[in-house]
């Protein structure tokens, strides 16, 4: 870590290494690109300098000998033997008498090569294992963690500092009863964002000073505004900051021009995604490897569901929960959370199907929606296709579930007269229906997105049967404006004449009675429907729902006024 960054995290871990009253295992849990390995390297260097480091193993999927679980314990044992004479005196005769031990099970490896010599020698030490998630592991719960849990209580003077993404196998391993009670957990991606932003800004400043010192002719560069924009784009992802600096500092490039190229595309991360931040790794290759590891090639029939769920995560207007995604896409809600947990390292996600999920960093949605970057078609998300899928899901849900007076409001009240309106909306309007009512039209991204015959038909049924009930929901949610925006959009995009005519009439109803609808869901039937024009299609379709206490005996307009709305 650059000096002056990550100080609180590093200090906390160092305190743990010295305090033997604390649990013997420490899990630095962090999403992809949050800086786990850099912190592990720094901790290893610091405790090596203090004489506390017994051994370290930095796993990596890029190298065969560093992703093989069966190399970890023998490597650690050899390092311990080199450092501690007492350990060596036990270890060397053991290996000479039984050289095949290195090919035995992980359980036997740890028991014979590590636990037995450590118990006999009573050594106090710290062992660092970084990036457990990068090892090839076929077990449902991490094989290394399963073994560690069985032995950690037998060597109380030994501490294990471990890092890994919160992937299912790793979480299940740390969740095993024997290990859970022996582990301290630090969640790196939950560190206060202002601290992380401050560290990233310090990293940028240092890197640009270094570039300016080597290249020359870069006085007062970059500007404070440019630096702030880069920090904002990094959004807590250290690996993104590293990729940004490497792109700007390309050997044959002009740093000023390289930075300008980045800033000319404020909504794109294409340059950062394709820049190597390690010899063999770009952000794009990192995302590809995580997706391939999470979703096995053996089950191609699952690919459409994977794409649909990922599409909902990256294209939703507001972050959706796994249960809401399941409802909108018509999948079993219990299947959605395990699927998302498979790529937990790319998402901000809780183990609760009712809590929202979102991409941890903007570069992941950018990557997965760009066919030039996400070249594996199993994972590429085509925004028009998946917007259409979400639109269909919203219309279908509204057609199935909307009904009159969903919130069981008393007759003829205004919304402000219902003291428990908030509680009623939460009780009777599910999060999925709330999203559908407020956001369906936002998935109409162009004229090609929506208007297949199937969607036109679903939309026509919605206007014929559920229109006023939809207005009710928007009224109690304080979102009547959404109705005007939605109907304005569809009247401009629709092509089928009967549906266009009905949509126009609905638009006139929503704008003409906007204040009534906005103030009272109940008065849609008391004060709007009874005074709508005699030729209004909305009136004809919903007249049976009008409140019988309100009856116009004279002066009812024949058609809508030429003025769309009068605002006071």
Coordinates of N, CA, C and O in Angstrom, one line a residue, residues 92-261:
X92 N 11.9 -32.1 9.1 CA 12.8 -32.8 8.2 C 12.8 -34.3 8.4 O 12.6 -35.0 7.4
X93 N 12.9 -34.8 9.6 CA 12.9 -36.3 9.7 C 11.5 -36.9 9.3 O 11.4 -37.9 8.7
X94 N 10.4 -36.1 9.5 CA 9.1 -36.5 9.2 C 9.0 -36.7 7.7 O 8.5 -37.7 7.2
X95 N 9.5 -35.7 6.9 CA 9.4 -35.8 5.4 C 10.3 -36.9 4.9 O 10.0 -37.6 3.9
X96 N 11.5 -37.1 5.5 CA 12.4 -38.1 5.1 C 11.8 -39.5 5.3 O 12.0 -40.4 4.4
X97 N 11.1 -39.7 6.4 CA 10.5 -41.0 6.6 C 9.2 -41.2 5.8 O 8.8 -42.4 5.6
X98 N 8.6 -40.1 5.4 CA 7.3 -40.3 4.7 C 7.2 -39.2 3.6 O 6.4 -38.3 3.6
X99 N 8.0 -39.3 2.5 CA 8.0 -38.3 1.4 C 6.7 -38.2 0.7 O 6.4 -37.2 0.1
X100 N 5.9 -39.3 0.7 CA 4.6 -39.2 0.0 C 3.6 -38.4 0.7 O 2.5 -38.2 0.1
X101 N 3.9 -37.8 1.8 CA 2.9 -37.0 2.5 C 2.4 -35.8 1.7 O 1.3 -35.4 1.9
X102 N 3.3 -35.3 0.8 CA 2.9 -34.1 0.0 C 1.8 -34.5 -0.9 O 1.1 -33.6 -1.5
X103 N 1.6 -35.7 -1.2 CA 0.5 -36.1 -2.1 C -0.8 -36.6 -1.4 O -1.7 -37.0 -2.1
X104 N -0.8 -36.5 -0.1 CA -1.9 -37.0 0.7 C -3.0 -35.9 0.7 O -2.9 -34.8 0.1
X105 N -4.1 -36.2 1.4 CA -5.3 -35.3 1.5 C -4.8 -34.0 2.2 O -3.9 -34.0 2.9
X106 N -5.6 -33.0 2.0 CA -5.3 -31.7 2.7 C -5.4 -31.9 4.2 O -4.6 -31.3 4.9
X107 N -6.3 -32.7 4.7 CA -6.4 -33.0 6.1 C -5.1 -33.6 6.6 O -4.5 -33.1 7.6
X108 N -4.6 -34.6 5.9 CA -3.3 -35.2 6.4 C -2.1 -34.3 6.2 O -1.2 -34.3 7.0
X109 N -2.1 -33.5 5.1 CA -1.0 -32.5 4.9 C -1.0 -31.6 6.1 O 0.1 -31.4 6.7
X110 N -2.1 -31.0 6.5 CA -2.1 -30.0 7.6 C -1.7 -30.7 8.9 O -0.9 -30.2 9.7
X111 N -2.3 -31.9 9.1 CA -2.0 -32.6 10.4 C -0.6 -32.9 10.6 O 0.0 -32.7 11.6
X112 N 0.0 -33.5 9.5 CA 1.4 -34.0 9.6 C 2.5 -32.9 9.4 O 3.5 -32.9 10.1
X113 N 2.2 -32.1 8.4 CA 3.3 -31.1 8.0 C 3.3 -29.8 8.8 O 4.3 -29.1 8.9
X114 N 2.1 -29.5 9.4 CA 2.0 -28.2 10.0 C 1.6 -28.3 11.5 O 2.3 -27.8 12.4
X115 N 0.5 -29.0 11.8 CA 0.0 -29.0 13.2 C 0.9 -29.8 14.1 O 1.3 -29.3 15.2
X116 N 1.4 -31.0 13.7 CA 2.2 -31.8 14.5 C 3.5 -31.0 14.9 O 3.9 -30.9 16.1
X117 N 4.3 -30.5 13.9 CA 5.5 -29.8 14.3 C 5.3 -28.5 15.1 O 6.0 -28.2 16.0
X118 N 4.1 -27.8 14.8 CA 3.8 -26.6 15.6 C 3.5 -26.9 17.0 O 3.9 -26.2 17.9
X119 N 2.7 -28.0 17.2 CA 2.4 -28.3 18.6 C 3.6 -28.7 19.4 O 3.8 -28.3 20.6
X120 N 4.5 -29.5 18.8 CA 5.6 -30.0 19.5 C 6.6 -28.8 19.8 O 7.3 -28.8 20.9
X121 N 6.7 -27.9 18.9 CA 7.7 -26.8 19.1 C 7.2 -25.6 19.8 O 7.9 -24.7 20.2
X122 N 5.8 -25.5 20.0 CA 5.2 -24.4 20.7 C 5.6 -23.0 20.1 O 5.8 -22.1 20.8
X123 N 5.7 -23.0 18.8 CA 6.1 -21.7 18.1 C 4.9 -20.7 18.1 O 3.7 -21.2 17.9
X124 N 5.1 -19.5 18.3 CA 4.1 -18.4 18.1 C 4.4 -17.7 16.8 O 5.6 -17.2 16.6
X125 N 3.5 -17.7 15.9 CA 3.8 -17.1 14.5 C 2.5 -16.7 13.8 O 1.4 -17.0 14.3
X126 N 2.6 -16.0 12.7 CA 1.5 -15.6 11.9 C 1.7 -16.2 10.5 O 2.8 -16.1 9.9
X127 N 0.6 -16.7 9.9 CA 0.7 -17.3 8.6 C -0.3 -16.5 7.7 O -1.5 -16.3 8.1
X128 N 0.1 -16.1 6.5 CA -0.7 -15.3 5.6 C -1.0 -16.1 4.4 O -0.1 -16.7 3.8
X129 N -2.3 -16.2 4.1 CA -2.8 -16.9 2.8 C -3.7 -15.9 2.1 O -4.8 -15.6 2.6
X130 N -3.3 -15.5 0.9 CA -4.1 -14.5 0.2 C -4.8 -15.1 -1.0 O -4.4 -16.0 -1.6
X131 N -6.1 -14.5 -1.2 CA -6.9 -14.8 -2.4 C -7.3 -16.3 -2.5 O -7.1 -17.0 -3.5
X132 N -7.9 -16.8 -1.4 CA -8.3 -18.2 -1.4 C -9.3 -18.5 -2.5 O -9.4 -19.6 -3.0
X133 N -10.1 -17.5 -2.9 CA -11.1 -17.7 -4.0 C -10.4 -18.0 -5.3 O -11.1 -18.4 -6.3
X134 N -9.1 -17.7 -5.5 CA -8.4 -17.9 -6.8 C -7.9 -19.4 -6.9 O -7.3 -19.7 -7.9
X135 N -8.1 -20.2 -5.9 CA -7.7 -21.6 -6.0 C -8.8 -22.5 -6.6 O -10.0 -22.2 -6.5
X136 N -8.3 -23.5 -7.3 CA -9.3 -24.4 -7.9 C -9.8 -25.4 -6.8 O -9.0 -26.1 -6.2
X137 N -11.1 -25.3 -6.6 CA -11.6 -26.0 -5.4 C -13.0 -26.6 -5.9 O -13.9 -25.8 -6.3
X138 N -13.2 -27.9 -5.7 CA -14.4 -28.5 -6.2 C -15.4 -28.7 -5.0 O -16.6 -29.2 -5.2
X139 N -15.0 -28.4 -3.8 CA -15.9 -28.7 -2.6 C -16.9 -27.6 -2.5 O -16.7 -26.4 -2.8
X140 N -18.1 -27.9 -1.9 CA -19.1 -26.9 -1.7 C -18.7 -25.8 -0.7 O -19.1 -24.7 -0.8
X141 N -18.0 -26.3 0.3 CA -17.4 -25.3 1.3 C -15.9 -25.4 1.1 O -15.3 -26.5 0.9
X142 N -15.2 -24.3 1.1 CA -13.7 -24.3 0.9 C -13.0 -25.4 1.6 O -13.1 -25.6 2.8
X143 N -12.3 -26.2 0.8 CA -11.6 -27.4 1.4 C -10.5 -26.9 2.4 O -10.4 -27.6 3.5
X144 N -9.8 -25.9 2.1 CA -8.7 -25.4 3.0 C -9.4 -24.9 4.3 O -8.9 -25.3 5.4
X145 N -10.5 -24.2 4.2 CA -11.1 -23.7 5.5 C -11.7 -24.8 6.3 O -11.7 -24.8 7.5
X146 N -12.3 -25.8 5.6 CA -12.8 -27.0 6.3 C -11.8 -27.6 7.1 O -12.0 -28.0 8.3
X147 N -10.6 -27.8 6.6 CA -9.5 -28.5 7.3 C -9.0 -27.6 8.4 O -8.7 -28.0 9.5
X148 N -8.8 -26.3 8.1 CA -8.3 -25.3 9.1 C -9.2 -25.3 10.3 O -8.7 -25.3 11.5
X149 N -10.5 -25.3 10.1 CA -11.5 -25.3 11.2 C -11.3 -26.5 12.1 O -11.6 -26.4 13.4
X150 N -10.9 -27.6 11.6 CA -10.7 -28.8 12.5 C -9.5 -28.8 13.3 O -9.4 -29.5 14.3
X151 N -8.5 -27.9 12.9 CA -7.2 -28.0 13.7 C -6.8 -26.7 14.4 O -5.9 -26.7 15.2
X152 N -7.5 -25.6 14.1 CA -7.1 -24.3 14.6 C -7.0 -24.2 16.1 O -6.2 -23.6 16.7
X153 N -7.9 -24.9 16.8 CA -7.9 -24.9 18.2 C -6.8 -25.6 18.8 O -6.4 -25.4 20.0
X154 N -6.1 -26.5 18.1 CA -4.9 -27.3 18.6 C -3.6 -26.5 18.6 O -2.7 -26.9 19.2
X155 N -3.6 -25.4 17.9 CA -2.4 -24.5 17.8 C -2.7 -23.1 18.1 O -2.7 -22.2 17.3
X156 N -3.0 -22.8 19.4 CA -3.5 -21.5 19.8 C -2.5 -20.4 19.7 O -2.8 -19.2 19.7
X157 N -1.2 -20.7 19.5 CA -0.2 -19.7 19.4 C 0.1 -19.3 17.9 O 0.9 -18.4 17.6
X158 N -0.7 -19.8 17.0 CA -0.6 -19.5 15.6 C -1.8 -18.8 15.1 O -2.9 -19.2 15.4
X159 N -1.5 -17.7 14.4 CA -2.6 -16.9 13.8 C -2.6 -17.0 12.3 O -1.5 -17.1 11.7
X160 N -3.8 -17.1 11.7 CA -3.9 -17.2 10.2 C -4.6 -15.9 9.7 O -5.8 -15.7 10.1
X161 N -3.9 -15.2 8.9 CA -4.5 -14.0 8.2 C -4.9 -14.5 6.8 O -4.0 -14.8 6.0
X162 N -6.2 -14.4 6.5 CA -6.7 -14.9 5.2 C -7.4 -13.9 4.4 O -8.1 -13.1 5.1
X163 N -7.3 -13.8 3.1 CA -8.2 -12.9 2.3 C -8.9 -13.7 1.3 O -8.5 -14.8 0.8
X164 N -10.0 -13.2 0.9 CA -10.8 -13.8 -0.2 C -12.1 -13.1 -0.5 O -12.6 -12.4 0.4
X165 N -12.5 -13.2 -1.7 CA -13.8 -12.6 -2.1 C -15.0 -13.4 -1.4 O -14.8 -14.5 -1.0
X166 N -16.1 -12.7 -1.2 CA -17.2 -13.4 -0.5 C -18.0 -14.3 -1.4 O -19.2 -14.2 -1.5
X167 N -17.3 -15.2 -2.1 CA -18.0 -16.2 -3.0 C -18.6 -17.3 -2.1 O -18.2 -17.6 -1.0
X168 N -19.6 -18.0 -2.7 CA -20.3 -19.0 -1.9 C -19.4 -20.0 -1.2 O -19.6 -20.3 0.0
X169 N -18.5 -20.6 -1.9 CA -17.6 -21.6 -1.3 C -16.8 -21.0 -0.1 O -16.7 -21.7 1.0
X170 N -16.3 -19.8 -0.2 CA -15.5 -19.1 0.9 C -16.5 -18.8 2.0 O -16.1 -19.0 3.2
X171 N -17.6 -18.3 1.7 CA -18.6 -17.9 2.8 C -19.0 -19.1 3.6 O -19.1 -19.1 4.8
X172 N -19.3 -20.2 2.9 CA -19.7 -21.5 3.6 C -18.6 -22.0 4.4 O -18.8 -22.5 5.5
X173 N -17.3 -21.9 3.9 CA -16.2 -22.3 4.7 C -16.0 -21.6 6.0 O -15.9 -22.2 7.1
X174 N -16.1 -20.2 6.0 CA -16.0 -19.4 7.2 C -17.2 -19.6 8.1 O -17.2 -19.3 9.2
X175 N -18.3 -20.1 7.5 CA -19.6 -20.3 8.2 C -19.6 -21.6 9.0 O -20.5 -21.8 9.8
X176 N -18.6 -22.5 8.7 CA -18.6 -23.8 9.5 C -18.5 -23.5 11.0 O -17.7 -22.7 11.4
X177 N -19.2 -24.2 11.8 CA -19.3 -23.9 13.3 C -17.9 -23.8 13.9 O -17.6 -22.9 14.7
X178 N -17.0 -24.8 13.6 CA -15.7 -24.8 14.2 C -14.8 -23.5 13.8 O -14.0 -23.1 14.6
X179 N -15.1 -23.0 12.6 CA -14.2 -21.9 12.2 C -14.9 -20.5 12.5 O -14.2 -19.5 12.8
X180 N -16.3 -20.5 12.4 CA -17.0 -19.2 12.6 C -16.6 -18.6 14.0 O -16.4 -17.4 14.1
X181 N -16.6 -19.4 15.0 CA -16.3 -18.9 16.4 C -14.9 -18.5 16.6 O -14.5 -17.8 17.5
X182 N -14.0 -18.9 15.6 CA -12.6 -18.7 15.8 C -12.1 -17.6 14.8 O -10.9 -17.4 14.6
X183 N -13.0 -16.9 14.2 CA -12.7 -15.9 13.1 C -13.2 -14.5 13.4 O -14.3 -14.3 13.7
X184 N -12.3 -13.6 13.2 CA -12.6 -12.1 13.1 C -12.8 -11.8 11.6 O -12.0 -12.3 10.8
X185 N -13.8 -11.1 11.2 CA -14.1 -10.7 9.8 C -14.1 -9.2 9.7 O -14.7 -8.5 10.4
X186 N -13.3 -8.8 8.6 CA -13.3 -7.4 8.3 C -13.8 -7.2 6.8 O -13.2 -7.8 5.9
X187 N -14.9 -6.5 6.6 CA -15.5 -6.4 5.3 C -15.0 -5.1 4.7 O -15.4 -4.0 5.0
X188 N -14.1 -5.3 3.7 CA -13.3 -4.2 3.1 C -14.2 -3.2 2.3 O -14.0 -2.0 2.4
X189 N -15.2 -3.8 1.7 CA -16.1 -2.9 0.8 C -17.1 -2.2 1.6 O -17.9 -1.4 1.1
X190 N -17.1 -2.3 3.0 CA -18.0 -1.6 3.8 C -17.3 -0.5 4.6 O -17.9 0.2 5.5
X191 N -16.0 -0.3 4.3 CA -15.3 0.8 4.9 C -15.9 2.1 4.5 O -16.4 2.2 3.3
X192 N -15.9 3.1 5.4 CA -16.6 4.4 5.1 C -16.0 4.9 3.8 O -14.8 5.0 3.6
X193 N -16.9 5.3 2.8 CA -16.5 5.6 1.5 C -15.6 6.9 1.5 O -14.7 7.0 0.6
X194 N -15.8 7.8 2.4 CA -14.9 9.0 2.4 C -13.5 8.6 2.6 O -12.6 9.3 2.1
X195 N -13.2 7.6 3.5 CA -11.9 7.2 3.8 C -11.2 6.5 2.5 O -10.1 6.8 2.2
X196 N -12.0 5.7 1.8 CA -11.5 5.0 0.6 C -11.2 6.1 -0.4 O -10.2 6.0 -1.1
X197 N -12.2 7.0 -0.6 CA -12.0 8.1 -1.6 C -10.7 8.9 -1.4 O -10.0 9.3 -2.3
X198 N -10.5 9.2 -0.1 CA -9.3 10.0 0.3 C -8.0 9.2 0.0 O -7.0 9.8 -0.5
X199 N -8.0 7.9 0.2 CA -6.9 7.0 -0.1 C -6.6 7.0 -1.6 O -5.5 7.1 -2.1
X200 N -7.7 6.9 -2.4 CA -7.6 6.8 -3.8 C -7.1 8.1 -4.4 O -6.2 8.2 -5.3
X201 N -7.5 9.2 -3.8 CA -7.1 10.6 -4.2 C -5.6 10.7 -4.0 O -4.8 11.2 -4.8
X202 N -5.1 10.2 -2.8 CA -3.7 10.2 -2.4 C -2.9 9.4 -3.4 O -1.8 9.8 -3.9
X203 N -3.4 8.3 -3.8 CA -2.8 7.4 -4.8 C -2.6 8.1 -6.1 O -1.6 8.1 -6.8
X204 N -3.7 8.7 -6.6 CA -3.7 9.5 -7.9 C -2.6 10.6 -7.8 O -1.8 10.8 -8.7
X205 N -2.7 11.4 -6.7 CA -1.7 12.5 -6.6 C -0.3 12.0 -6.7 O 0.5 12.6 -7.4
X206 N 0.0 11.0 -5.9 CA 1.4 10.4 -5.9 C 1.8 9.9 -7.3 O 2.9 10.2 -7.8
X207 N 0.9 9.2 -7.9 CA 1.1 8.6 -9.3 C 1.4 9.7 -10.3 O 2.3 9.6 -11.1
X208 N 0.6 10.8 -10.3 CA 0.7 11.8 -11.3 C 2.0 12.6 -11.0 O 2.6 13.1 -12.0
X209 N 2.4 12.8 -9.7 CA 3.6 13.5 -9.4 C 4.8 12.7 -10.0 O 5.7 13.3 -10.5
X210 N 4.7 11.4 -9.8 CA 5.8 10.5 -10.3 C 5.9 10.6 -11.9 O 6.9 10.7 -12.4
X211 N 4.7 10.6 -12.5 CA 4.7 10.7 -14.0 C 5.3 12.0 -14.4 O 6.1 12.1 -15.3
X212 N 4.8 13.1 -13.8 CA 5.3 14.4 -14.1 C 6.8 14.5 -13.9 O 7.5 15.2 -14.7
X213 N 7.3 13.9 -12.8 CA 8.7 14.0 -12.5 C 9.6 13.2 -13.6 O 10.7 13.7 -14.0
X214 N 9.0 12.1 -14.1 CA 9.8 11.4 -15.1 C 9.6 11.9 -16.6 O 10.5 11.9 -17.3
X215 N 8.4 12.4 -16.9 CA 8.1 12.9 -18.2 C 8.5 14.3 -18.5 O 8.9 14.7 -19.6
X216 N 8.3 15.2 -17.5 CA 8.6 16.6 -17.6 C 7.6 17.3 -18.4 O 6.8 16.7 -19.1
X217 N 7.5 18.7 -18.3 CA 6.6 19.5 -19.0 C 5.1 19.3 -18.6 O 4.2 19.5 -19.4
X218 N 4.9 18.9 -17.4 CA 3.5 18.6 -16.9 C 3.2 19.4 -15.7 O 2.7 18.9 -14.7
X219 N 3.6 20.7 -15.7 CA 3.4 21.6 -14.5 C 1.9 21.8 -14.3 O 1.1 21.9 -15.3
X220 N 1.5 21.8 -13.0 CA 0.1 22.0 -12.6 C -0.9 21.1 -13.3 O -2.0 21.4 -13.8
X221 N -0.4 19.8 -13.4 CA -1.2 18.8 -14.1 C -1.3 17.6 -13.2 O -0.3 17.2 -12.5
X222 N -2.5 16.9 -13.1 CA -3.8 17.4 -13.6 C -4.4 18.5 -12.7 O -3.9 18.7 -11.6
X223 N -5.5 19.1 -13.2 CA -6.1 20.1 -12.4 C -6.9 19.4 -11.2 O -7.2 18.2 -11.3
X224 N -7.3 20.2 -10.3 CA -8.1 19.7 -9.1 C -9.4 19.1 -9.6 O -9.8 18.0 -9.1
X225 N -10.0 19.7 -10.6 CA -11.3 19.2 -11.1 C -11.1 17.9 -11.8 O -11.9 17.0 -11.6
X226 N -10.0 17.7 -12.6 CA -9.8 16.5 -13.2 C -9.5 15.3 -12.2 O -10.0 14.2 -12.3
X227 N -8.8 15.7 -11.2 CA -8.5 14.7 -10.1 C -9.8 14.3 -9.4 O -10.0 13.1 -9.1
X228 N -10.7 15.2 -9.2 CA -12.0 14.9 -8.5 C -12.8 14.0 -9.4 O -13.5 13.1 -8.9
X229 N -12.8 14.3 -10.7 CA -13.6 13.4 -11.6 C -13.0 12.0 -11.6 O -13.8 11.0 -11.6
X230 N -11.7 11.8 -11.6 CA -11.1 10.5 -11.6 C -11.5 9.7 -10.3 O -11.8 8.5 -10.3
X231 N -11.4 10.4 -9.2 CA -11.8 9.8 -7.9 C -13.3 9.4 -7.9 O -13.6 8.3 -7.4
X232 N -14.1 10.2 -8.5 CA -15.5 9.9 -8.5 C -15.8 8.7 -9.4 O -16.6 7.8 -9.1
X233 N -15.0 8.6 -10.5 CA -15.2 7.4 -11.4 C -14.6 6.2 -10.8 O -15.1 5.1 -11.0
X234 N -13.6 6.3 -10.0 CA -13.0 5.1 -9.3 C -14.0 4.5 -8.3 O -14.1 3.3 -8.2
X235 N -14.8 5.4 -7.6 CA -15.9 4.9 -6.8 C -15.5 3.8 -5.8 O -16.3 2.8 -5.7
X236 N -14.4 3.9 -5.2 CA -14.0 3.0 -4.2 C -13.3 1.7 -4.7 O -12.9 0.9 -3.9
X237 N -13.1 1.6 -6.0 CA -12.4 0.4 -6.6 C -11.0 0.7 -6.9 O -10.6 1.4 -7.8
X238 N -10.1 0.2 -6.0 CA -8.6 0.5 -6.2 C -8.1 0.0 -7.5 O -7.3 0.7 -8.1
X239 N -8.5 -1.2 -7.9 CA -8.0 -1.7 -9.1 C -8.3 -0.8 -10.3 O -7.6 -0.7 -11.3
X240 N -9.5 -0.2 -10.3 CA -9.9 0.8 -11.3 C -8.9 2.0 -11.3 O -8.5 2.4 -12.4
X241 N -8.5 2.4 -10.2 CA -7.6 3.6 -10.1 C -6.2 3.2 -10.6 O -5.6 3.9 -11.4
X242 N -5.8 1.9 -10.4 CA -4.5 1.5 -10.9 C -4.6 1.4 -12.4 O -3.6 1.8 -13.1
X243 N -5.7 0.8 -12.9 CA -5.8 0.7 -14.4 C -5.8 2.1 -15.1 O -5.3 2.3 -16.1
X244 N -6.5 3.0 -14.4 CA -6.5 4.4 -14.9 C -5.1 5.0 -15.1 O -4.8 5.6 -16.1
X245 N -4.3 4.9 -14.0 CA -3.0 5.4 -14.0 C -2.1 4.7 -15.1 O -1.4 5.4 -15.8
X246 N -2.3 3.4 -15.2 CA -1.5 2.7 -16.2 C -1.9 3.1 -17.7 O -1.0 3.2 -18.5
X247 N -3.2 3.4 -17.9 CA -3.6 3.9 -19.2 C -3.0 5.2 -19.5 O -2.5 5.5 -20.6
X248 N -3.0 6.1 -18.5 CA -2.5 7.5 -18.7 C -1.0 7.5 -18.9 O -0.5 8.3 -19.7
X249 N -0.4 6.5 -18.3 CA 1.1 6.5 -18.3 C 1.6 5.5 -19.4 O 2.7 4.9 -19.2
X250 N 0.9 5.2 -20.4 CA 1.4 4.3 -21.5 C 2.7 4.8 -22.1 O 2.9 6.0 -22.3
X251 N 3.5 3.8 -22.4 CA 4.9 4.2 -22.7 C 5.0 5.2 -23.9 O 5.8 6.1 -23.9
X252 N 4.2 4.9 -24.9 CA 4.3 5.8 -26.1 C 3.3 6.9 -26.2 O 3.1 7.5 -27.2
X253 N 2.5 7.1 -25.1 CA 1.5 8.0 -25.1 C 1.8 9.3 -24.4 O 2.8 9.4 -23.6
X254 N 1.1 10.4 -24.7 CA 1.2 11.7 -24.0 C 0.3 11.7 -22.8 O -1.0 11.6 -23.0
X255 N 0.8 11.7 -21.6 CA -0.1 11.6 -20.4 C -1.3 12.6 -20.4 O -2.4 12.2 -20.1
X256 N -1.0 13.8 -20.9 CA -2.1 14.8 -20.9 C -3.2 14.4 -21.9 O -4.4 14.5 -21.6
X257 N -2.8 13.9 -23.1 CA -3.8 13.5 -24.1 C -4.5 12.2 -23.6 O -5.7 12.1 -23.9
X258 N -3.8 11.3 -23.0 CA -4.4 10.1 -22.5 C -5.5 10.4 -21.5 O -6.6 9.9 -21.5
X259 N -5.2 11.4 -20.6 CA -6.2 11.8 -19.6 C -7.4 12.4 -20.2 O -8.5 12.1 -19.9
X260 N -7.1 13.3 -21.2 CA -8.2 13.9 -22.0 C -9.1 12.9 -22.7 O -10.3 13.1 -22.7
X261 N -8.5 11.9 -23.2 CA -9.2 10.8 -23.9 C -10.2 10.2 -22.9 O -11.4 9.9 -23.2

